Every structure is written in structure tokens, then in C-alpha cells.
Coordinates of C-alpha atoms and ligand atoms in Angstrom, one line a residue:
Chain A
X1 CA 1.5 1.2 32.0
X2 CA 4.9 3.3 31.8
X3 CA 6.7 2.8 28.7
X4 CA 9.8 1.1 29.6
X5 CA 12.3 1.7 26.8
X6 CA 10.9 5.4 25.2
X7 CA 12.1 6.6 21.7
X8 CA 14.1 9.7 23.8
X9 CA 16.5 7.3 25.7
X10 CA 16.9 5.0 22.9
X11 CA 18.3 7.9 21.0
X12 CA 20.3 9.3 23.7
X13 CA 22.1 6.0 24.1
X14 CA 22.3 5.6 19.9
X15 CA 23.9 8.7 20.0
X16 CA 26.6 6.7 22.0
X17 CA 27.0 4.4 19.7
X18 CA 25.2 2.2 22.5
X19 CA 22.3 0.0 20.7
X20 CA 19.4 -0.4 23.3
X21 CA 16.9 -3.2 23.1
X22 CA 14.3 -5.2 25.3
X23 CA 15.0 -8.7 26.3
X24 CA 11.5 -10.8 27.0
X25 CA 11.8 -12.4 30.0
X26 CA 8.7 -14.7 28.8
X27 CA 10.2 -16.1 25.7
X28 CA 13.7 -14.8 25.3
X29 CA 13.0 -12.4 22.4
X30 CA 15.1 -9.1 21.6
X31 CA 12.6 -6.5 20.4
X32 CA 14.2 -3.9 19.0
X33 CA 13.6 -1.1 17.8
X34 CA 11.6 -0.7 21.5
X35 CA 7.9 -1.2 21.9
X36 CA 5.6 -1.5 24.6
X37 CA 5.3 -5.3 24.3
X38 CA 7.4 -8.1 23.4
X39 CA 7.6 -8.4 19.4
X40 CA 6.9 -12.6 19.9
X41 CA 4.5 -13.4 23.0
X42 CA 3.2 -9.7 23.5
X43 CA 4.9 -9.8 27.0
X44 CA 5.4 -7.1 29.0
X45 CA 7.9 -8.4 31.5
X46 CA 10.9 -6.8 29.4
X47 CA 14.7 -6.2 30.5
X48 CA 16.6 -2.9 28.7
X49 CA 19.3 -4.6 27.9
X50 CA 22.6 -3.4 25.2
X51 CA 23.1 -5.0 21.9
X52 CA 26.3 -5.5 20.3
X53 CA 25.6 -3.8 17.1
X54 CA 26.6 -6.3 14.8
X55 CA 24.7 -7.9 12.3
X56 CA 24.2 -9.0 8.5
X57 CA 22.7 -7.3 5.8
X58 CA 19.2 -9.1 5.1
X59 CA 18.2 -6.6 2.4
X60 CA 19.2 -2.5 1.0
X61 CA 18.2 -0.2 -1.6
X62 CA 19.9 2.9 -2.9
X63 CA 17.7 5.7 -3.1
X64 CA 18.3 8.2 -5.8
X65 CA 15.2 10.2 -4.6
X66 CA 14.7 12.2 -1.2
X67 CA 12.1 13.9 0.5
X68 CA 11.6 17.5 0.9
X69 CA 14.6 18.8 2.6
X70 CA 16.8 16.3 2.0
X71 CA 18.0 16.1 -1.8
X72 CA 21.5 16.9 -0.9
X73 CA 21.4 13.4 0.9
X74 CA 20.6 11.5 -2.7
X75 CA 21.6 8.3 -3.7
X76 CA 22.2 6.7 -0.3
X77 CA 22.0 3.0 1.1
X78 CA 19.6 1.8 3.4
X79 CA 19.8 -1.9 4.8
X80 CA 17.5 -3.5 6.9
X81 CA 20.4 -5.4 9.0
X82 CA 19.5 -8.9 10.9
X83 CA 21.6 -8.2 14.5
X84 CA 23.3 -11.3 16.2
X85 CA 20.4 -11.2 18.9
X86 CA 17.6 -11.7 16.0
X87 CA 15.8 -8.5 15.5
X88 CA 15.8 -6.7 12.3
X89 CA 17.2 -2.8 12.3
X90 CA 17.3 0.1 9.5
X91 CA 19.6 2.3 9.1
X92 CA 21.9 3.4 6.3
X93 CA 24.8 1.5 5.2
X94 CA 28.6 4.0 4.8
X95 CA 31.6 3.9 3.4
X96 CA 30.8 2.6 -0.1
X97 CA 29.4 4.0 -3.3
X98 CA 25.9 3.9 -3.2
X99 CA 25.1 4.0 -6.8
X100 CA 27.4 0.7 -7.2
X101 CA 25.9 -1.7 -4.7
X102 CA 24.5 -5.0 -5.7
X103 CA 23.1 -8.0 -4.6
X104 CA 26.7 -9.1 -3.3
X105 CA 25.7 -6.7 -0.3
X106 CA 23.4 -9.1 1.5
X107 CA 24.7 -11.6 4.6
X108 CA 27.7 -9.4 4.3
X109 CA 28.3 -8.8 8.6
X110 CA 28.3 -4.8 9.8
X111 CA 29.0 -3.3 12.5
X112 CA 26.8 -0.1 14.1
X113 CA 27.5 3.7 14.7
X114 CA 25.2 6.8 14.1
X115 CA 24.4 10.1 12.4
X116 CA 21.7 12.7 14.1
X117 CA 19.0 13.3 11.9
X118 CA 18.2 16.9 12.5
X119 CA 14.7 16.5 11.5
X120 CA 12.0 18.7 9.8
X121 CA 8.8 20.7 10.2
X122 CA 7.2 17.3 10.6
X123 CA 9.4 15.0 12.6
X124 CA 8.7 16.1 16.1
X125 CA 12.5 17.2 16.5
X126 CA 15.3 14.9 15.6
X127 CA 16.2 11.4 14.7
X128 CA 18.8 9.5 15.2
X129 CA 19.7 6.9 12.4
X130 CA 21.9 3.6 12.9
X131 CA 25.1 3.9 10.4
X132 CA 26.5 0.5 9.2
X133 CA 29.6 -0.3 8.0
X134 CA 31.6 -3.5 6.7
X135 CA 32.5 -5.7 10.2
X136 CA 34.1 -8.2 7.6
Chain B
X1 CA -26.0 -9.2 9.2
X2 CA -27.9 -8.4 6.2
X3 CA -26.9 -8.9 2.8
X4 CA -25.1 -6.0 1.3
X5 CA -24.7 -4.6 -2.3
X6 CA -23.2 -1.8 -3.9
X7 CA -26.1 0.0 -6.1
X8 CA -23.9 2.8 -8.2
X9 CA -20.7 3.9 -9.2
X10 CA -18.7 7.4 -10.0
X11 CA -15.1 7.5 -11.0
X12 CA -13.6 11.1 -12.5
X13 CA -10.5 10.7 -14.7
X14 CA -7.0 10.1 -13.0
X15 CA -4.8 12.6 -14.1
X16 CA -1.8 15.3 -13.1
X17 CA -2.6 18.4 -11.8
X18 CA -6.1 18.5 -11.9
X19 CA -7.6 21.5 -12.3
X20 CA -10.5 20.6 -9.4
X21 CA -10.1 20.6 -5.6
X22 CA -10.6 17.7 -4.1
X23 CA -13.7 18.0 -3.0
X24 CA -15.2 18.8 -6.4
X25 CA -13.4 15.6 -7.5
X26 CA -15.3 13.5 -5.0
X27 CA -18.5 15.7 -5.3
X28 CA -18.3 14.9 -9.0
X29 CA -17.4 10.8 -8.5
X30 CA -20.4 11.4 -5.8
X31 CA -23.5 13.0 -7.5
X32 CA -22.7 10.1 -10.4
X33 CA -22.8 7.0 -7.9
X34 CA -25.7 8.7 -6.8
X35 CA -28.0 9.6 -9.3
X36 CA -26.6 5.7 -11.2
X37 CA -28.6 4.7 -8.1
X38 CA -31.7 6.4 -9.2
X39 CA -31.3 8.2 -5.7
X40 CA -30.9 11.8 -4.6
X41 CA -28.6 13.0 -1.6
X42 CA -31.5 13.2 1.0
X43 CA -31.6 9.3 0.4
X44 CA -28.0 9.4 1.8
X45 CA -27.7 8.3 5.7
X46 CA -24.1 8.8 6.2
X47 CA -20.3 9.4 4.3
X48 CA -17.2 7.3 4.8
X49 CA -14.6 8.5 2.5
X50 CA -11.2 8.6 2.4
X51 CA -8.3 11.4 2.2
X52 CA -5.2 11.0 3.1
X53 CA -2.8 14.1 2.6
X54 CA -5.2 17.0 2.2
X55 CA -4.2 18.6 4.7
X56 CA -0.9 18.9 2.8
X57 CA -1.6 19.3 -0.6
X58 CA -4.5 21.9 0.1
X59 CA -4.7 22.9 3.6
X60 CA -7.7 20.7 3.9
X61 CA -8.6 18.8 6.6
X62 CA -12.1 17.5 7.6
X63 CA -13.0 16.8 3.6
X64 CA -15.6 14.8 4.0
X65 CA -18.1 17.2 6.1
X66 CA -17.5 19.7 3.0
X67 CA -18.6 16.8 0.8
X68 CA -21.6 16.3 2.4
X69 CA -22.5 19.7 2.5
X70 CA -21.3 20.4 -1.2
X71 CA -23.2 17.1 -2.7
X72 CA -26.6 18.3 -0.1
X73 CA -26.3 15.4 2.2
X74 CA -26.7 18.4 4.6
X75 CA -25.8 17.4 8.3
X76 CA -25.3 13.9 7.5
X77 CA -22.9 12.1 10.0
X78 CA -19.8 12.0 7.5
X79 CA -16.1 9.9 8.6
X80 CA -13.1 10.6 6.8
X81 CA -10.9 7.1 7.0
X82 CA -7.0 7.3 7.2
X83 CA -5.0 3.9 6.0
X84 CA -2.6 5.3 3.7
X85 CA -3.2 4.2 0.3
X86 CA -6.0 1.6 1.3
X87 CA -7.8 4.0 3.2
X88 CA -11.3 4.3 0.6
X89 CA -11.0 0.4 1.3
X90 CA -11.6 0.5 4.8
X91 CA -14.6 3.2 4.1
X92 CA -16.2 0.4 2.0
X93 CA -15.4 -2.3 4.5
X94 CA -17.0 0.2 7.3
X95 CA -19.7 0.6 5.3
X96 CA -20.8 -2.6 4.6
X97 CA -20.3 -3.5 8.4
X98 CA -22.9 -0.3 9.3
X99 CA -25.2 -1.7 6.6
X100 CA -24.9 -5.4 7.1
X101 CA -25.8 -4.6 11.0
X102 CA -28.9 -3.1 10.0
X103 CA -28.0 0.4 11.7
X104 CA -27.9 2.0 8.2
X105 CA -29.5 1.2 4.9
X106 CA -27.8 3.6 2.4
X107 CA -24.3 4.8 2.6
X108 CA -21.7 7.0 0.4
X109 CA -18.3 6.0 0.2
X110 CA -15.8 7.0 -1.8
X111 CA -12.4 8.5 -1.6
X112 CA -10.2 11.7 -3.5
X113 CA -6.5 12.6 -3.6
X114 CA -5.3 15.9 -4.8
X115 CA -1.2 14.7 -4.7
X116 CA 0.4 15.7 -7.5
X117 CA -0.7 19.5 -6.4
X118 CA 2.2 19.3 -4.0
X119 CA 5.0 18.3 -6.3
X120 CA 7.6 15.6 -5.6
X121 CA 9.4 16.7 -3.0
X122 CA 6.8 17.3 -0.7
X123 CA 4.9 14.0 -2.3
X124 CA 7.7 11.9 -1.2
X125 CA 8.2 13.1 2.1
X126 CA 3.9 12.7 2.9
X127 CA 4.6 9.4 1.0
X128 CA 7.0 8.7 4.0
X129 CA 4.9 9.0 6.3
X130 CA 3.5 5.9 6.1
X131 CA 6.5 4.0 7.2
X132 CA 7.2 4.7 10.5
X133 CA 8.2 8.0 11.7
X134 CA 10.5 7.5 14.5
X135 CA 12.7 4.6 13.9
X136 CA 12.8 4.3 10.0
X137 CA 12.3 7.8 8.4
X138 CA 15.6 8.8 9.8
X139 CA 17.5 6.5 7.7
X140 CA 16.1 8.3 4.9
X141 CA 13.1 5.9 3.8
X142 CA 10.7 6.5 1.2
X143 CA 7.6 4.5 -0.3
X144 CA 9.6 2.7 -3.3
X145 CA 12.4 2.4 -1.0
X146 CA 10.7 -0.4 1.2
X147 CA 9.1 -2.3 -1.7
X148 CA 12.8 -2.1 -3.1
X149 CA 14.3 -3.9 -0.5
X150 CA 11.2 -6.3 -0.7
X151 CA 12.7 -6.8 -4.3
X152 CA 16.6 -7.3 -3.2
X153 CA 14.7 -9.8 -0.7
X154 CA 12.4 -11.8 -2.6
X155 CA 15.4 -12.3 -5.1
X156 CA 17.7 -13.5 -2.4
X157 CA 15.1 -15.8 -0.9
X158 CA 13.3 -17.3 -3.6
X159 CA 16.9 -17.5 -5.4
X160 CA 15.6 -15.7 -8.9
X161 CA 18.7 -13.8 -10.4
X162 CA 18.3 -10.2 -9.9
X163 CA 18.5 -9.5 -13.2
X164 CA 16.0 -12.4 -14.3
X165 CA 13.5 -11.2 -12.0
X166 CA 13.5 -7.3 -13.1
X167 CA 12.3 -8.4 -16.5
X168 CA 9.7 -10.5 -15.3
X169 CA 9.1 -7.1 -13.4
X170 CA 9.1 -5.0 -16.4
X171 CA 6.2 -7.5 -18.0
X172 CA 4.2 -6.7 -14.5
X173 CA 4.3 -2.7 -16.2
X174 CA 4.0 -3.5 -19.7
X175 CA 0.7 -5.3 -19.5
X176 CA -0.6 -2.7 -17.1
X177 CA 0.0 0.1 -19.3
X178 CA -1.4 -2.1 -22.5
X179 CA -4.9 -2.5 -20.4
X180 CA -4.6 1.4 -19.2
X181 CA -4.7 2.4 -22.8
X182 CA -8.3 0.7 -23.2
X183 CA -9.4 3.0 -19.7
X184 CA -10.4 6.1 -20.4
X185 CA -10.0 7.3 -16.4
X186 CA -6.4 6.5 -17.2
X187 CA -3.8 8.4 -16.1
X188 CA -1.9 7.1 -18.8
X189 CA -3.0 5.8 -22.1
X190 CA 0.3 4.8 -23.5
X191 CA 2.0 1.6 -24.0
X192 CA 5.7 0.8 -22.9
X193 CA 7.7 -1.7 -23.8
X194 CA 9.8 -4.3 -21.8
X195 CA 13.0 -2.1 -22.8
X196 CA 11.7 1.1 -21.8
X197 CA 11.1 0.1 -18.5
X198 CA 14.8 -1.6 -18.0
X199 CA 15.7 2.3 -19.4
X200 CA 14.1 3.9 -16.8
X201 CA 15.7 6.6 -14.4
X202 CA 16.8 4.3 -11.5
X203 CA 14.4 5.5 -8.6
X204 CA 15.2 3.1 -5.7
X205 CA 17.2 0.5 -6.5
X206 CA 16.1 -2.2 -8.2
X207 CA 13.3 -0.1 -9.1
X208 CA 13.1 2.1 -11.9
X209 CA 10.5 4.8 -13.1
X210 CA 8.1 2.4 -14.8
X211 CA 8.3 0.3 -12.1
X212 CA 6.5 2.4 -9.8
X213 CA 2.5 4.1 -9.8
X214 CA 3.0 8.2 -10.5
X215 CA 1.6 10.6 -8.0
X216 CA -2.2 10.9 -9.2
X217 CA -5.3 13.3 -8.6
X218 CA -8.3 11.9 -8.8
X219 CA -12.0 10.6 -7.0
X220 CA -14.5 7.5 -7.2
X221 CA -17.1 7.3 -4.6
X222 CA -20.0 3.7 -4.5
X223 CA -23.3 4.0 -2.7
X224 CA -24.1 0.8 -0.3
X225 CA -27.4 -0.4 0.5
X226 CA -28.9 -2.9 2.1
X227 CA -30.1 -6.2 -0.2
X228 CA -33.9 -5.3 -0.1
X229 CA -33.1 -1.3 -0.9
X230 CA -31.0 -2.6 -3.5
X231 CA -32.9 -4.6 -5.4
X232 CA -35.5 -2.2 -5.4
X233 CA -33.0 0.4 -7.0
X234 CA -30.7 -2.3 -9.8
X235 CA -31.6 -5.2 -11.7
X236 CA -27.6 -5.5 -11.5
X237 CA -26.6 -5.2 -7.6
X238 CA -23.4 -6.2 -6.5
X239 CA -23.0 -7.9 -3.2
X240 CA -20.1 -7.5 -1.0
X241 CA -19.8 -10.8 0.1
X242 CA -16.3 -11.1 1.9
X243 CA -14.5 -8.3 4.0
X244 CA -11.3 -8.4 5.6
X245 CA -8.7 -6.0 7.4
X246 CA -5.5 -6.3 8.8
X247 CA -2.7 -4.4 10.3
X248 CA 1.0 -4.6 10.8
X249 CA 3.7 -3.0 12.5
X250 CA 7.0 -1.2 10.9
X251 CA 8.6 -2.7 8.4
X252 CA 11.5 -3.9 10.6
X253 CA 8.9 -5.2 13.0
X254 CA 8.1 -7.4 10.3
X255 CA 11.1 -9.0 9.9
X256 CA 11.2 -12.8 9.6
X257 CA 8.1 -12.6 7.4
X258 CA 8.9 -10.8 4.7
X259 CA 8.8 -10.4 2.0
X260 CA 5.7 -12.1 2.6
X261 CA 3.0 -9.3 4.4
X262 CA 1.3 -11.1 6.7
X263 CA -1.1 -8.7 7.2
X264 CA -2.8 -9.5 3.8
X265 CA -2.6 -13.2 4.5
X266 CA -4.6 -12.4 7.8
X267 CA -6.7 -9.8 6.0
X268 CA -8.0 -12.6 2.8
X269 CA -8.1 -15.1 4.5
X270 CA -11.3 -13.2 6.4
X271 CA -12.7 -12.4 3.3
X272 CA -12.2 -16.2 1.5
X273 CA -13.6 -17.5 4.7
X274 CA -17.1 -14.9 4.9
X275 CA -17.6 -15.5 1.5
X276 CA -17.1 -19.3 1.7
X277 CA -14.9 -18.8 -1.5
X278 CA -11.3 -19.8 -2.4
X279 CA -8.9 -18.3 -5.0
X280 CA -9.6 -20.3 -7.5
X281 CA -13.3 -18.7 -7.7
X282 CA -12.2 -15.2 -8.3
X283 CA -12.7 -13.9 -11.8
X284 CA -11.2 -10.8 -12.2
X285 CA -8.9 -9.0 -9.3
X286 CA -7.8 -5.7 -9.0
X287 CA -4.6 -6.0 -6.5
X288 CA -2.6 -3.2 -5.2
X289 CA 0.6 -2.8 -7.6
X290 CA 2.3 0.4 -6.3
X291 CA 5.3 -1.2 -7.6
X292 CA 5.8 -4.1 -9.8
X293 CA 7.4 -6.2 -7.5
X294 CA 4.0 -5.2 -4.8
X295 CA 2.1 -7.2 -7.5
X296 CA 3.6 -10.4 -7.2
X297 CA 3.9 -10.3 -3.9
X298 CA 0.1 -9.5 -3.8
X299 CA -0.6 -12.2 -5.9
X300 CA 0.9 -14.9 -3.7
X301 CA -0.7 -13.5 -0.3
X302 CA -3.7 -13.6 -2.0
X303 CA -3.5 -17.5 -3.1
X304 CA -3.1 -17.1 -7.2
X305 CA 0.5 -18.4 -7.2
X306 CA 3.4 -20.3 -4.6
X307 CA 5.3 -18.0 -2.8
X308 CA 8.1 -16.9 -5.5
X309 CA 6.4 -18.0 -8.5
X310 CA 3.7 -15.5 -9.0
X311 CA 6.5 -14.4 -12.0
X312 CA 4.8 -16.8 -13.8
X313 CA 1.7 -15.7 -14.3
X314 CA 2.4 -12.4 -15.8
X315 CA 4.8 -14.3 -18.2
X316 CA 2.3 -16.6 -19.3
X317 CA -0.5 -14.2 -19.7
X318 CA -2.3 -15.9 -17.3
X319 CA -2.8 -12.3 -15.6
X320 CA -4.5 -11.2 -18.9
X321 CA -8.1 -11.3 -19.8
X322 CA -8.5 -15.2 -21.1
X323 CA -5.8 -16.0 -18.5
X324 CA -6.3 -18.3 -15.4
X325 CA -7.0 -14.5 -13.1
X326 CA -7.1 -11.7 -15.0
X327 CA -5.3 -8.9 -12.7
X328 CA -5.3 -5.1 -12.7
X329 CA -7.3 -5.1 -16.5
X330 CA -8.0 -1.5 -15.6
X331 CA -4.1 -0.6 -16.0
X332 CA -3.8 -0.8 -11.8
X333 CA -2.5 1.8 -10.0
X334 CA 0.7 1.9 -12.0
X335 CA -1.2 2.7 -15.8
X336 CA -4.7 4.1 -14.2
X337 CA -2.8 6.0 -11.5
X338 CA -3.3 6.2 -7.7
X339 CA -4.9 9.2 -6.0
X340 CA -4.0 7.5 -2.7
X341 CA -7.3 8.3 -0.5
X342 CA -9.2 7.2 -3.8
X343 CA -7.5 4.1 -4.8
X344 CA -9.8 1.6 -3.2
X345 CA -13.0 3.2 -4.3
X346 CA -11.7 3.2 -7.6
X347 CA -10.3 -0.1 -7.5
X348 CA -13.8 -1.6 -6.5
X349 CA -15.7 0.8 -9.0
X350 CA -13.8 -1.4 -11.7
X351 CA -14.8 -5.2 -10.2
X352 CA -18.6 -3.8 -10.0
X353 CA -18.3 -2.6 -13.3
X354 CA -16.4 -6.1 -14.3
X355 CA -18.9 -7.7 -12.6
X356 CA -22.0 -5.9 -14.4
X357 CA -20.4 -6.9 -17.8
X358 CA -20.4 -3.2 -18.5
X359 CA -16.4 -2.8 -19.6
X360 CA -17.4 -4.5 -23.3
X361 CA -17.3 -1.3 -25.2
X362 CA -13.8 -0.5 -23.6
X363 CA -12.7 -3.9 -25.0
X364 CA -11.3 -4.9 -21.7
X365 CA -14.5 -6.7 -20.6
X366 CA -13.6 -10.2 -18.0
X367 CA -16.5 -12.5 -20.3
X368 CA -19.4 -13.6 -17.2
X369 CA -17.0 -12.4 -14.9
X370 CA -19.2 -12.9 -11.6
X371 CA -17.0 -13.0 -8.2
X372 CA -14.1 -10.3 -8.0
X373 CA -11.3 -9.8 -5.8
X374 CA -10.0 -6.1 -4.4
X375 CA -6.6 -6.3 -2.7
X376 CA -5.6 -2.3 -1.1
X377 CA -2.1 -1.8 1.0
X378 CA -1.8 1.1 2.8
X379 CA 1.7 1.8 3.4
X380 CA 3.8 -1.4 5.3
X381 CA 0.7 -1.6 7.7
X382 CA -3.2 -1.6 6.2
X383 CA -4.7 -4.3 4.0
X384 CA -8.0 -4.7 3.4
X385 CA -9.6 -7.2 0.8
X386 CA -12.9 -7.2 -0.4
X387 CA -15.3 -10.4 -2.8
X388 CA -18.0 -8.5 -4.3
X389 CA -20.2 -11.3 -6.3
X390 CA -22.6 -10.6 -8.9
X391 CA -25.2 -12.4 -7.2
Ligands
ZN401 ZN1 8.3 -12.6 24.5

């Protein structure tokens, strides 16, 4: 069974600011980041559909440690963000100090853009990570 | 399925920068579960051991056929089992299932980790792996990064102040470092302090140093056998009466659910219901505490406390030995240390050993301790549990 939504075109669209997801035409369900079946009912009978990028912020940490090969990115935010349409998306959270965020930072509403993640000896190529920033 | 037991035990010390490879660490843990069996490697039918990065910290891949070859279990059928930090777990749970069928009636298992050999940068990033690759690494995610944003969460949803719930946190530490002084395969054999902790170099917000395990090298390996081989080999076996193994998806994937892991629910819920036990049974429990905050969540999956109030126990002491379940009285993986591809091995090495009634010299002894409880995560996705009972 062909994959319908691959990692590749989700990225290429991310890179356009353009959030990709699969709508279950089963039970209704946005699964998102793409997989081969729906995230609820395992269905297969899935719609690519765009999401509107906005969301809330259901939980962060700022990292003050990084891998190997990215120290110069330390501290940073991430968030896991709750998007309008119900699935749950990481990314990194901008325009803010990241070594003064607090609690304060979740249900606050964001909105989505992106930042290529070049990638490494290990990654297969590159990434390409959801930015948030404040909607609100 | 047969009954199964495990006959012997070998654990080396924990410890940075070891000066052995990893396969003389788990050669070592090895010949000692071995020979504590009154057996010799020709007795040994097959190896399931886990190793997670030595590929990356030594160039190593395929340890465990150079186990078997280095210990003289020559041209035994050896498996090396991947699951992240629960992957010696799974070699036990595999085992017992190869046993318990009555296709094999002895089996090695065990498990080594050589990770502090490739220094933190490199650490972290392998570390990393085990969340996924394509949709989360990107963002820049690392091991105590996802159980800090289980913290932020479980704060927010069980409505316990931030601040409130790092110092029930820091207890979580304390006593593990307290009961790691008493181990002598301890990584660390020093004791910290509540304010030490809440001084610690900020790692991942909330989490601080002492809030997390450090990068460990280190082996333990068990020998399984069938009931009637073991009974012929200990007066003390120690049966594996409860098995269970679940897996999940990314940590986004998970959404709704956390910070509850589901997966472990799944997982000890299989092993309660095999062993026809509930958590009230379990004596002593060694639970997978990567991070504080990994320990109360652990604690609640696993039935010892209500969802947001597993706090509680650790502030009452009823996590100590004389409490209502002692937890992690071997220091856990944040005092003892956690050599990844070891950690389960090691972590059932101490409820056998619990379970014998052999820790009373150590001072850390669980009194007629007779069912125990392992919990092992392997990154957001592997859990396995096992109930070994004393008889
Ligand atoms: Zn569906």
C-alpha cells in the first residue's frame, strides 16, 4: 500500500509554510504528523488535506543542552502545540527568551512558520522543523 | 508454558569511562551468572542480550556473537535486542517466552553499554535517537527534553504548582542517591541533598542535573531455565511469573494521553494479569527513573499511586524500605547509573537478589520480600514489565 502523505512532501509543503495533514474519512480524525493509518480507527481511507497552523501550547521545555553538531543552537524552546484540528505538533517556539519562559507559556495560541534543519551524518538529509510564534 | 526461573546472577560495577570494552563487561556479568548457576558455558543453549549504541561508542555492532564466542558458548544461536533503554528487558521477556514454550531449557541474557566512552555530545545526539527521527529531532529534541515537557504537563494537568512539584522531585533524587550509597555497583555513592538538586545546572527545563540518570558503562547478564533444570541447580530460584511489552508511537502521536504512557498501562496490565497479581502484592520494585519526574509517572502506570499523586509516596517515605513499596532501593538508574542496553538486566539482577534476601549485608535488604516488580522504558516507545516471585 503506497504511502499517501510521505515525509518528502510534507516537508516540501512545510517549507511553504503550508502544514499538511490526513483527514480520516472513517472517523473524522486529523493525523498529523502523517502516517500510514489514521492515528484513531487505524483507517486507511485518508484525505491530504492543509491545516491552518494555529494552535496552543500544551507543553515546552528549554533546552540548555544540544546534540553533537548543534551547541550553537543552545537554550532553545520546544512546544508540543495542540492545532485547532486536534493533533498534537513539535516544533520550536521563536521570538522570546528561551532561558525566561515559564509555565505562563501553556494554552497561550501560536501560529506556524519553519526553519530547515540541514541535518547530520545521521539524519538521512534534512529536516524541516515547525517555528511557532505568539498568534495572541 | 512451563514454569520459568532465573537460576544466577552477574552485575559489574556501573561506572564512567570504564576501562573494559563492552564485551568484557558482559563477558564478566556473564561467566558470574554462570558459574552462580553451578553451570559452565556448554550448558548455555542460546544469548539474548542487549546493546544499544555500540556501534557508536566503539564501532561494535553484532556484540552478542562476540559474547558468545568470548564466554565459549561457541556457535550458540546469540540475538542482540534493540528497545532503547529497555532493551535487556525484552531479552529477559524473549527468554522466558523461548523457555516457557519448552523450545529451550537454559538461556543467557543480559545486557552492556559502553556510553560514557563517546562523551556528551555524541551521547546526546544517540540519546536522540530514540525519539523519532523525522518529525521531532528536527526541533532539536533530546532524552530530558521529552520527560521535561512531561513535567510542564503533569503540573498543568494535575494542577501542582511548578515549583511545589520540583521539590517533591528533588526527594525522588535524594532518596535514590541515599540507597545508591549502600550499592557497591553504584555509579554514585554519594548523598545529595534536597538543595543541591534545586542548585543544579538547569539541563532541560524544569529539569536540572540531579534530576536526570548520568551516562553509564556497565553489564549484568541472568541465566533462565526451565522450573525442573532449576530446581535441580538453586534451592533459591526465582520464577518469572508475569511478562508484559508494549509499544507506542512518537511522542506527539501520543498526545491526548500524556503524560500518562499508555504503553506501560498496556504493558503491566499483562504482567498483573499472567501472574494473577495486583499492585498491592508487589514488595519491592525497581521502576525506570531516567528522570525524576519518569518515576512518578512510572509509579501511577504501574498502580502504586492515583494519577498525580504518586508525589506522595516519596514524601511520605512510603517509597523507602518499611514503606507501603519500596522503589528503586538499589539507587535506580539515577544513583546506580544506566548503561542503557544493561539497565533491565541489572534492574532484574536487584529484585532476584531482593527476592533471595541476599541484599542484608548491604543494609538495603526489602525484610521477606517475595514478589518484585521491574518497570524498563525504552525511549517514548518500549515498556516491558516483569513479576519475578520467590516461589
Ligand atoms: Zn480514523
Amino acid at each position: 500500500m503506497e504511502y499517501k502523505l510521505t515525509y518528502q512532501t510534507y516537508n516540501e509543503a512545510l517549507k511553504k509554510d503550508k502544514l499538511l495533514g490526513l483527514k480520516c474519512n472513517n472517523c473524522g480524525t486529523i493525523t498529523c504528523p502523517p502516517k500510514m493509518t489514521c492515528q484513531e480507527c487505524t483507517g486507511t481511507d485518508l484525505e491530504v488535506v492543509e491545516l491552518s497552523g494555529k494552535g496552543e501550547i500544551a507543553t515546552f521545555t528549554t533546552s540548555f543542552v544540544a546534540s553533537l553538531g548543534r551547541e550553537g543552537e543552545a537554550p532553545y524552546t520546544i512546544v508540543l502545540v495542540e492545532l485547532e484540528e486536534g493533533a498534537w505538533l513539535m516544533g520550536n517556539l521563536i521570538d522570546i527568551d528561551p532561558s525566561k519562559v515559564g509555565m505562563e507559556l501553556i494554552g497561550r495560541k501560536v501560529k506556524l512558520g519553519h526553519k530547515v534543519y540541514p541535518g547530520d551524518l545521521y539524519s538521512a538529509g534534512e529536516g524541516v522543523r515547525p517555528l511557532f510564534s505568539f498568534a495572541d | 508454558m512451563r514454569r520459568v526461573a532465573i537460576v544466577g546472577t552477574g552485575h559489574t560495577k556501573f561506572m564512567f569511562n570504564s576501562p573494559k570494552s563492552g564485551v568484557e563487561l558482559l563477558a564478566e556479568a556473564s561467566m558470574d551468572a554462570i558459574n552462580g548457576s553451578g553451570l559452565k558455558p556448554k550448558d548455555i543453549q542460546a544469548i539474548y542480550c542487549g546493546n544499544v549504541l555500540g556501534d557508536f561508542s566503539e564501532g561494535q555492532g553484532m556484540i552478542q556473537s562476540y559474547l558468545a564466542d568470548d564466554i565459549g558458548c561457541f556457535n550458540v544461536p546469540a540475538s542482540r535486542f534493540e528497545g532503547a533503554c529497555a532493551s535487556a528487558t525484552m531479552a529477559i521477556r524473549d527468554a522466558y517466552t523461548w523457555v516457557a514454550s519448552g523450545f529451550y531449557d537454559i538461556v543467557l541474557v543480559g545486557g552492556t553499554e559502553k556510553a560514557t566512552a563517546m562523551g556528551t555530545p555524541l551521547a546526546t545526539r544517540t540519546f536522540a535517537m530514540f525519539s523519532d527521527g523525522r518529525y521531532e529531532y528536527p526541533s532539536g529534541i533530546t532524552f530530558p527534553a521529552v520527560f521535561a515537557m512531561l513535567a510542564h504537563l503533569y503540573s498543568k494537568r494535575y494542577n501542582i504548582p511548578l515549583e511545589k512539584l520540583k521539590e517533591t522531585l528533588a526527594l525522588v533524587s535524594v532518596q535514590s542517591h541515599e540507597y545508591g550509597v549502600k550499592n557497591p555497583n553504584a555509579q554514585f555513592q554519594k548523598e545529595i541533598t534536597t538543595e543541591q538538586v534545586l542548585r543544579g545546572f538547569m539541563v532541560s527545563s524544569p529539569l536540572q542535573l540531579l534530576d536526570c540518570c548520568p551516562f553509564s558503562d556497565g553489564a549484568a547478564a541472568l541465566v533462565v531455565a526451565s522450573e525442573d533444570v532449576a530446581k535441580k541447580l538453586t534451592d533459591k530460584p526465582i520464577y518469572i511469573t508475569g511478562v508484559g511489552q508494549a509499544s507506542s508511537g512518537k511522542l506527539s502521536a501520543q498526545y491526548k494521553y500524556l503524560p500518562r504512557l499508555r504503553a506501560r498501562e498496556v504493558s503491566v496490565k499483562q504482567a498483573y494479569d499472567m501472574s494473577g497479581l495486583k499492585p498491592e502484592d508487589i514488595d519491592v520494585c525497581e521502576l525506570h527513573d531516567c528522570f525524576s519526574i519518569a518515576s512518578l509517572i512510572a509509579a501511577e502506570s504501574l498502580g502504586f499511586a492515583e494519577f498525580g499523586k504518586a508525589g506522595e509516596l516519596w514524601e511520605k517515605g512510603e517509597t523507602r524500605i518499611g514503606g507501603k513499596i519500596p522503589i528503586n532501593v538499589s539507587g535506580g538508574l539515577k544513583s546506580k547509573g544506566h548503561p542503557i542496553g544493561a539497565t533491565g538486566a541489572s534492574q532484574a539482577y536487584e529484585i532476584v537478589r531482593q527476592l533471595r534476601g541476599e541484599l542484608v549485608d548491604q543494609g538495603r535488604q526489602v525484610e521477606g520480600a517475595k514478589v518484585g516488580l521491574v518497570d524498563t522504558l525504552g525511549g517514548d516507545g518500549v515498556i516491558v514489565s516483569l513479576i519475578l516471585s520467590a516461589d
